[in-house]
CSV table of N, CA and C in Angstrom, one decimal:
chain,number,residue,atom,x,y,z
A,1,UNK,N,3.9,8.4,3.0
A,1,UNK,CA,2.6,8.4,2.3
A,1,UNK,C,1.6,9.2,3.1
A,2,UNK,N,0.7,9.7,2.3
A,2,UNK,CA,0.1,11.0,3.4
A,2,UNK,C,-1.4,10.4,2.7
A,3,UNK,N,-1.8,9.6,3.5
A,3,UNK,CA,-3.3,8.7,3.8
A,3,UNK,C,-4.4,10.0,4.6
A,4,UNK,N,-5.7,9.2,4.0
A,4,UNK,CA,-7.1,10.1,5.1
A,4,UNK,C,-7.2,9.2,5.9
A,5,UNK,N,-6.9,7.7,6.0
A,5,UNK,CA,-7.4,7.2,7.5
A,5,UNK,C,-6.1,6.2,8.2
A,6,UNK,N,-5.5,6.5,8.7
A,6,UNK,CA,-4.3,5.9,8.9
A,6,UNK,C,-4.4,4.6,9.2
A,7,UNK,N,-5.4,4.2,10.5
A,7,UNK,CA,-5.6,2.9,11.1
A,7,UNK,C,-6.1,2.2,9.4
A,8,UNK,N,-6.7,2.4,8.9
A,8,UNK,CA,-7.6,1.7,7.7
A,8,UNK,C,-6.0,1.0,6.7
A,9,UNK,N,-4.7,2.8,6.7
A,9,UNK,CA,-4.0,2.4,5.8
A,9,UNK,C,-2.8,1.2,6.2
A,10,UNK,N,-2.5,1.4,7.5
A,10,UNK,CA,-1.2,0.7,7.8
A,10,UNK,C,-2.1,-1.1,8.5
A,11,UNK,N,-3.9,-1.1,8.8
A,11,UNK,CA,-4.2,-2.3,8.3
A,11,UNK,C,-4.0,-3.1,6.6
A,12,UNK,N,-4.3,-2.2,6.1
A,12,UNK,CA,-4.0,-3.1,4.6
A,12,UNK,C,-2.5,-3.4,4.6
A,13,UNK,N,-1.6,-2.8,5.4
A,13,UNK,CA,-0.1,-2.8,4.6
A,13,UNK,C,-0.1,-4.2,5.4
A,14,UNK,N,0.0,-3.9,6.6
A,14,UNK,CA,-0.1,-4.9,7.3
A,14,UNK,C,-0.1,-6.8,7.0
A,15,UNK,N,-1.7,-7.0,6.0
A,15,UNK,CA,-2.0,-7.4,5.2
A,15,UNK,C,-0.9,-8.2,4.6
A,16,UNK,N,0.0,-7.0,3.8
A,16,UNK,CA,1.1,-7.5,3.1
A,16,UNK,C,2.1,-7.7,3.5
A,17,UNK,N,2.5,-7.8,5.0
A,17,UNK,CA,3.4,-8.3,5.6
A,17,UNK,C,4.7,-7.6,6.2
A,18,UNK,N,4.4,-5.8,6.5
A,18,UNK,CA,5.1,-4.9,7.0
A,18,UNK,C,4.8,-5.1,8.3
A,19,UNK,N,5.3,-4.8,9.5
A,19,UNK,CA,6.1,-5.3,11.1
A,19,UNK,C,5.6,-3.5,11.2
A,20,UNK,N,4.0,-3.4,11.6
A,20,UNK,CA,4.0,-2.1,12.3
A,20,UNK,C,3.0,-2.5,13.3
A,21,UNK,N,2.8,-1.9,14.3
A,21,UNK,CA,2.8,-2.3,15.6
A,21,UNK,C,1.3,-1.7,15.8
A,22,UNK,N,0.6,-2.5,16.6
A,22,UNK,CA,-0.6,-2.7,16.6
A,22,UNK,C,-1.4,-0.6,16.9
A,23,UNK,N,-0.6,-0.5,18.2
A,23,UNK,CA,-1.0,1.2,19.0
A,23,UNK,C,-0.3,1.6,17.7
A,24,UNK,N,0.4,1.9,17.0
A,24,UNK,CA,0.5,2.9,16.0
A,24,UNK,C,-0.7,3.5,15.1
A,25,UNK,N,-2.1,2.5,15.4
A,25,UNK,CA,-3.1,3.1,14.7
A,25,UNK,C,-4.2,4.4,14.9
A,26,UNK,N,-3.5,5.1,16.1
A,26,UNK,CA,-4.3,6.2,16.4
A,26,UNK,C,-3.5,7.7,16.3
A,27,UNK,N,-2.0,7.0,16.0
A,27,UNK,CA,-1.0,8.1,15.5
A,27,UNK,C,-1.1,9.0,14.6
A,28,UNK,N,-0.6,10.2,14.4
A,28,UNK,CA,-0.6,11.0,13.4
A,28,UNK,C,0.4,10.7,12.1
A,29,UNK,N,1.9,10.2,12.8
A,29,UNK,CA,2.6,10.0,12.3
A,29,UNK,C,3.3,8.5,12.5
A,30,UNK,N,3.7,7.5,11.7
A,30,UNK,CA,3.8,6.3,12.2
A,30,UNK,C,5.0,6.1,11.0
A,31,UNK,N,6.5,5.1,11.5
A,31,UNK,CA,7.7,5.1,10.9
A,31,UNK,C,7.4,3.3,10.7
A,32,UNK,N,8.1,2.5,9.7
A,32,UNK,CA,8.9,1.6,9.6
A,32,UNK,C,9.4,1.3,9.6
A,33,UNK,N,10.8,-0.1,9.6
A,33,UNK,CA,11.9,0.1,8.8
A,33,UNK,C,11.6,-1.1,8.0
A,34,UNK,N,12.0,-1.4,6.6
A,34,UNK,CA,11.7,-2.4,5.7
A,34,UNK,C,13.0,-3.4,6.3
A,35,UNK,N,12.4,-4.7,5.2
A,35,UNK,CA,14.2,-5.3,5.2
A,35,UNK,C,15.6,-4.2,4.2
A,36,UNK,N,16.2,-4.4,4.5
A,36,UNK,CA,17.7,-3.0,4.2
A,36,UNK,C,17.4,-1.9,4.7
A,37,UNK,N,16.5,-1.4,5.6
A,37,UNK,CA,17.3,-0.3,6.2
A,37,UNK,C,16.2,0.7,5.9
A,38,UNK,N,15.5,0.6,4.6
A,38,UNK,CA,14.8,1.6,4.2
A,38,UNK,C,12.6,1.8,4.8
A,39,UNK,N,12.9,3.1,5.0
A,39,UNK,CA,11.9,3.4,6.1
A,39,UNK,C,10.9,4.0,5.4
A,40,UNK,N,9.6,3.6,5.7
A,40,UNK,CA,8.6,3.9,5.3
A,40,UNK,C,7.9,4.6,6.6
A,41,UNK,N,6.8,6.1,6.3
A,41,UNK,CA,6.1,6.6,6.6
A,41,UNK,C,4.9,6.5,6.3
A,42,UNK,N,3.8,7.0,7.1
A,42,UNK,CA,2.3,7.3,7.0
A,42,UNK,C,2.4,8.7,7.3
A,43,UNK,N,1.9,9.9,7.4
A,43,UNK,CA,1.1,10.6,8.0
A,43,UNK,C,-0.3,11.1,7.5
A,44,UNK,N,-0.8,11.1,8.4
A,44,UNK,CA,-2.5,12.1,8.3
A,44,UNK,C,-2.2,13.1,7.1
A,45,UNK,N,-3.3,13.2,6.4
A,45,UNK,CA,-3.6,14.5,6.2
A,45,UNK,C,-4.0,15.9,7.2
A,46,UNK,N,-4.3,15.5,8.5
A,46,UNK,CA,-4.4,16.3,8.9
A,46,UNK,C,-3.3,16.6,9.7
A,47,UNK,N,-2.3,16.1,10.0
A,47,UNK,CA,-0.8,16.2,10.9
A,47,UNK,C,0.3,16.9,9.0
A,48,UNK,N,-0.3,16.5,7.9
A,48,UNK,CA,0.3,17.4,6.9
A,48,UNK,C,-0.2,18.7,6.7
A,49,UNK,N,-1.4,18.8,6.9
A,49,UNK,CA,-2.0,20.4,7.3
A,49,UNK,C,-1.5,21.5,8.6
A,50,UNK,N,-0.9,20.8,9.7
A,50,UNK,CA,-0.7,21.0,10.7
A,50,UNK,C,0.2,22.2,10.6
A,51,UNK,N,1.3,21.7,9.5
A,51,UNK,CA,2.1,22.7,9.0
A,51,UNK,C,2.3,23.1,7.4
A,52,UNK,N,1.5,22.7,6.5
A,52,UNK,CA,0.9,23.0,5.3
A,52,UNK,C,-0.9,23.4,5.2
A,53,UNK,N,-0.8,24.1,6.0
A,53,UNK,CA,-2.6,24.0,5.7
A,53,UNK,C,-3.0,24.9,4.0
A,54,UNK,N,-2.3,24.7,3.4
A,54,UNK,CA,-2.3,24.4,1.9
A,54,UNK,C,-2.4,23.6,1.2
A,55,UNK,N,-2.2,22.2,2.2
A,55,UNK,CA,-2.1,21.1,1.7
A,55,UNK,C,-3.9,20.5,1.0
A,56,UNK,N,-4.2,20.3,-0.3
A,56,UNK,CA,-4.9,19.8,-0.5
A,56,UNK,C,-4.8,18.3,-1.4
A,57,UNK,N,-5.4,17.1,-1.1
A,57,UNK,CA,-5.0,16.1,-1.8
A,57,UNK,C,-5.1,16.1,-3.5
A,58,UNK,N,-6.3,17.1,-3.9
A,58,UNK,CA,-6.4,16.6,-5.4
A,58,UNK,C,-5.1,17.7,-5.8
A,59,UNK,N,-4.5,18.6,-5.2
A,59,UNK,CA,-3.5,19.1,-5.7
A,59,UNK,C,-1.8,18.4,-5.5
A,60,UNK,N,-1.9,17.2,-4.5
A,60,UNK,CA,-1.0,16.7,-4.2
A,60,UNK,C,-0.3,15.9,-5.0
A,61,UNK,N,-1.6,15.4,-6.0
A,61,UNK,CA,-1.2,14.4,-6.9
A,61,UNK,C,0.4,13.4,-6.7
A,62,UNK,N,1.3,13.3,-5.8
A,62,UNK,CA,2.6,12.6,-5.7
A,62,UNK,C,2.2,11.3,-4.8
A,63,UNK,N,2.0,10.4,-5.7
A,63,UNK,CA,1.7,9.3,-4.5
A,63,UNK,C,2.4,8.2,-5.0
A,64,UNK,N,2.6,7.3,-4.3
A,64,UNK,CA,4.0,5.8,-4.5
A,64,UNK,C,3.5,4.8,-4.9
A,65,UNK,N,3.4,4.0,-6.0
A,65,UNK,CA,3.6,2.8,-6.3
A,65,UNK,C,4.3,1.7,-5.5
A,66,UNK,N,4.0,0.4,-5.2
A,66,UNK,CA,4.4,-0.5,-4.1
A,66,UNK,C,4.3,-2.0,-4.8
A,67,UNK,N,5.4,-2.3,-4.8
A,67,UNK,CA,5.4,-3.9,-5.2
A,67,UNK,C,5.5,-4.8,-4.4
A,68,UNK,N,4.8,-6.3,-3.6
A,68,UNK,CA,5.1,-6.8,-3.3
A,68,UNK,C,5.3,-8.3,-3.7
A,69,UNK,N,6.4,-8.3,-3.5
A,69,UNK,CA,6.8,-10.2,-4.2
A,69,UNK,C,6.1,-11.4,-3.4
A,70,UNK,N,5.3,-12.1,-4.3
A,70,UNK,CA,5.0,-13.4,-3.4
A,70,UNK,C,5.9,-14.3,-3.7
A,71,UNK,N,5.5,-15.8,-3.1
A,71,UNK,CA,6.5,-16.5,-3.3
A,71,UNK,C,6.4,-17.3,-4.6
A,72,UNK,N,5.1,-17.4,-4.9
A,72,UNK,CA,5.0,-18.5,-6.3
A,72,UNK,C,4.3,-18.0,-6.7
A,73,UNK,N,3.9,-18.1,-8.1
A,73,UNK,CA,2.2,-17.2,-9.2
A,73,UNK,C,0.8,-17.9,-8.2
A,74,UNK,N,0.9,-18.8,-8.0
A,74,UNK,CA,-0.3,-19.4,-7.0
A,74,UNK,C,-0.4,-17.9,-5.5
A,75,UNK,N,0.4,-17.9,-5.1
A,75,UNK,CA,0.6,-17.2,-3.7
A,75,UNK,C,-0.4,-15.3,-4.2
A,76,UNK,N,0.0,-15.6,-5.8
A,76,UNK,CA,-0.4,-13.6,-6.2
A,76,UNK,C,-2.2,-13.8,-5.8
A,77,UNK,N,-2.5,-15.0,-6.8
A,77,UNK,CA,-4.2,-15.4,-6.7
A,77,UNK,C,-5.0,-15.6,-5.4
A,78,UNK,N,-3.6,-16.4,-5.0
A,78,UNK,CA,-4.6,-16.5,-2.9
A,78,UNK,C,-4.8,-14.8,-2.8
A,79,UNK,N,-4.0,-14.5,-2.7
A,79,UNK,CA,-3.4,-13.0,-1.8
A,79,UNK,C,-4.7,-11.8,-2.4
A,80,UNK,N,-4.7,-12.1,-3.7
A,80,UNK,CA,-5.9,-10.7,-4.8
A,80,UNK,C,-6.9,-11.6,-4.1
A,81,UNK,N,-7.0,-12.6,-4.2
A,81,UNK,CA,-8.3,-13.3,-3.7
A,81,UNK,C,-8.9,-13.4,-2.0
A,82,UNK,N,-8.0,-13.0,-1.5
A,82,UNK,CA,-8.5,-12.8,0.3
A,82,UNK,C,-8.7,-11.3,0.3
A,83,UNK,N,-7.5,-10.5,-0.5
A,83,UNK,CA,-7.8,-9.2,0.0
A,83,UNK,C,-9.0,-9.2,-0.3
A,84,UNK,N,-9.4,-8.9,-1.9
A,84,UNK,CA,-10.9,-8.6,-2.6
A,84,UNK,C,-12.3,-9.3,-1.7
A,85,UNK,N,-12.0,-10.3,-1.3
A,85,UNK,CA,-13.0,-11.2,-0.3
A,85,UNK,C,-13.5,-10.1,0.6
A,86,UNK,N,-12.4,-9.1,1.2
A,86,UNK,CA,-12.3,-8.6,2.4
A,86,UNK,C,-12.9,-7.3,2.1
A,87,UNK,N,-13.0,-7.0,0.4
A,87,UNK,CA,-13.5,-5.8,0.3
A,87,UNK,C,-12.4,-4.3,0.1
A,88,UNK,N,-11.0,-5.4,-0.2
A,88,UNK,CA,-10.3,-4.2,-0.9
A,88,UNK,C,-10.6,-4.2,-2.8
A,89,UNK,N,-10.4,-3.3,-2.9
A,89,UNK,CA,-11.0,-2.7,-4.5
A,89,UNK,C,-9.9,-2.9,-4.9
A,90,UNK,N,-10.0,-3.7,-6.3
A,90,UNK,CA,-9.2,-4.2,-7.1
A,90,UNK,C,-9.1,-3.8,-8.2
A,91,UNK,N,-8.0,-3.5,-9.1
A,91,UNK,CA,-7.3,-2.8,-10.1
A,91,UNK,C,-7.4,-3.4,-11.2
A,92,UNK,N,-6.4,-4.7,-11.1
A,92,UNK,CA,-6.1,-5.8,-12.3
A,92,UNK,C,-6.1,-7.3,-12.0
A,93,UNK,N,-7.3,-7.8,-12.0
A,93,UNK,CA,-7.3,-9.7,-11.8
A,93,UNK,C,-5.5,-10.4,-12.3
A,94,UNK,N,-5.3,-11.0,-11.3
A,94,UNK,CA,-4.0,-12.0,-11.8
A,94,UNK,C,-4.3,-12.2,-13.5
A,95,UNK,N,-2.8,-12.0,-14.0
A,95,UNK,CA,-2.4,-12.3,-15.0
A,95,UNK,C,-1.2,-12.6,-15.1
A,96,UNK,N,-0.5,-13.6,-16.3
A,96,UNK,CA,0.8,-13.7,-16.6
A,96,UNK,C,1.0,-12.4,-17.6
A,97,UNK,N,2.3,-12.0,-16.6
A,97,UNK,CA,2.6,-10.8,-17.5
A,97,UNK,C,3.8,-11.1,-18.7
A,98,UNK,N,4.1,-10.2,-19.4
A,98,UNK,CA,4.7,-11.1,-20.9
A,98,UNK,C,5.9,-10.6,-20.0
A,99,UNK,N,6.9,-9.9,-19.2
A,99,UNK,CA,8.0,-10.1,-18.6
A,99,UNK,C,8.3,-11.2,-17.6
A,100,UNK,N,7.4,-12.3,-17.9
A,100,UNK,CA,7.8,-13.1,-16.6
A,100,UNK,C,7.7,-13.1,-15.5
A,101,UNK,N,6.1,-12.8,-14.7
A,101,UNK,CA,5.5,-12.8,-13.7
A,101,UNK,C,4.7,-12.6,-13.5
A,102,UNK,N,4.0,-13.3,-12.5
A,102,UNK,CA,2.1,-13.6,-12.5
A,102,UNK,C,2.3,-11.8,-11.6
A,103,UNK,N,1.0,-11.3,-12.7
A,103,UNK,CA,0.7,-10.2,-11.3
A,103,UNK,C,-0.7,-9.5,-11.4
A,104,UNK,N,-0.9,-8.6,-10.3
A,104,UNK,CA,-2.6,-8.4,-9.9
A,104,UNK,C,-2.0,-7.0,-9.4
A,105,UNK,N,-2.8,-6.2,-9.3
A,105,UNK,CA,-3.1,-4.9,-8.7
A,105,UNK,C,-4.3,-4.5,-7.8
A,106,UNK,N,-4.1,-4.3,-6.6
A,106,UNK,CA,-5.6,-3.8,-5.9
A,106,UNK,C,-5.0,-2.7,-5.7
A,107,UNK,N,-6.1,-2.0,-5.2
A,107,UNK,CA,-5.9,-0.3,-4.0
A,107,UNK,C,-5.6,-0.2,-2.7
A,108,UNK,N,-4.9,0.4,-2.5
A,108,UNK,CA,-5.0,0.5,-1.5
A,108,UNK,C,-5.7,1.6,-0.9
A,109,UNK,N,-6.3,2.0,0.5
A,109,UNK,CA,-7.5,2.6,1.0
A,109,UNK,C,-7.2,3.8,0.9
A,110,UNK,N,-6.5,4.4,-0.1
A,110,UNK,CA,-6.4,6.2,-0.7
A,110,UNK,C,-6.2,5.8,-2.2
A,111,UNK,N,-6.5,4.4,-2.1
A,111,UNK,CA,-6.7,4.8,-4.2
A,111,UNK,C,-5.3,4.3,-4.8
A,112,UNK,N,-4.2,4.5,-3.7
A,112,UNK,CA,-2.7,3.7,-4.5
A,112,UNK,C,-2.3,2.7,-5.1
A,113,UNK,N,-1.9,2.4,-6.0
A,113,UNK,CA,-1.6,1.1,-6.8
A,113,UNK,C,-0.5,0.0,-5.9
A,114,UNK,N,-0.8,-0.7,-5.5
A,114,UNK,CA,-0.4,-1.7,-4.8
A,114,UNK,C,-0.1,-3.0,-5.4
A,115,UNK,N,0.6,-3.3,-6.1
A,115,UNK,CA,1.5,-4.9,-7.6
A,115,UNK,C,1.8,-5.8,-6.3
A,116,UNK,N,1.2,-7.2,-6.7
A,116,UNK,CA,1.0,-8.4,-6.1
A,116,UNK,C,2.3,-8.8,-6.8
A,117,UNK,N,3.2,-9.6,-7.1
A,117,UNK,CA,3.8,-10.1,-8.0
A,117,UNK,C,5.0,-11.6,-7.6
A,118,UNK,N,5.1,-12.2,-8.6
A,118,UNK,CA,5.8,-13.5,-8.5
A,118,UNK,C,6.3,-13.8,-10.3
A,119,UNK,N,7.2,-14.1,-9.8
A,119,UNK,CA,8.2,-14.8,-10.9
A,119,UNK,C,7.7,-16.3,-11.7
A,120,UNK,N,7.2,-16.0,-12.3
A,120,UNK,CA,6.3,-17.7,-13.6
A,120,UNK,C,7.2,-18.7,-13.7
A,121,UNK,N,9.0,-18.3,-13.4
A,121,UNK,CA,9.6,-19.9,-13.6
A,121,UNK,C,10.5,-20.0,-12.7
C-alpha cells in the first residue's frame, strides 16, 4: 500500500490486529507477514517517488480493499464504535448484510475501504 503518513497508517492497521512492530513507524518501507504466509507492505509516497518521481497519487488510483473478520455481529459494532470514537472516518454504520453478515466500513487514513465483518449465525 503506498500511504502519505505511514506511522498514522500501520497505527490504524494495528488497531485491527496486524503484528507490526512499534520502530517500524518512522520507516520508509515496512513488511508483514499475515496468518499463511502472505505479506503485506506500506511504503511512503515519498520512498515511491524515490524511484518513480512520476508517481502522483490522484493518478495512481490502484488501492486495496481489506476485510477483517470479527468474531460475532456484536464484536463489528464495538470495533466501528471505538474506531469512530477515536476519530477514524466512517463509510457504512453496522448493518446486516442480506449475505449473512453484520458489516461496517470505515477509512482508513488514505481514504481506503477497510469491511469490519462477522458471520449473523
Amino acid at each position: 500500500m503506498v500511504v502519505a503518513d505511514v506511522a498514522a497508517s500501520l497505527a490504524f492497521y494495528r488497531r485491527l490486529g496486524l503484528d507490526v512492530p512499534a520502530d517500524a513507524d518512522t520507516a520508509p518501507h515496512v513488511e508483514t507477514t499475515l496468518p499463511g504466509g502472505l505479506r503485506l507492505a506500506w511504503d511512503s509516497e515519498e520512498t515511491i517517488r524515490s524511484f518513480d518521481p512520476s508517481y502522483a497519487r490522484e493518478r495512481a488510483g490502484n488501492r486495496i480493499g481489506l476485510a477483517f473478520r470479527c468474531a460475532c455481529p456484536a464484536d463489528v459494532d464495538a470495533l466501528f464504535a471505538e474506531l469512530t470514537a477515536d476519530g477514524v472516518r466512517a463509510h457504512l454504520a453496522p448493518f446486516d448484510a442480506p449475505w449473512g453478515q453484520r458489516y461496517a466500513t470505515v477509512l482508513d487514513p488514505d481514504g481506503g475501504s477497510v469491511d469490519l465483518f462477522a458471520d449473523l449465525g
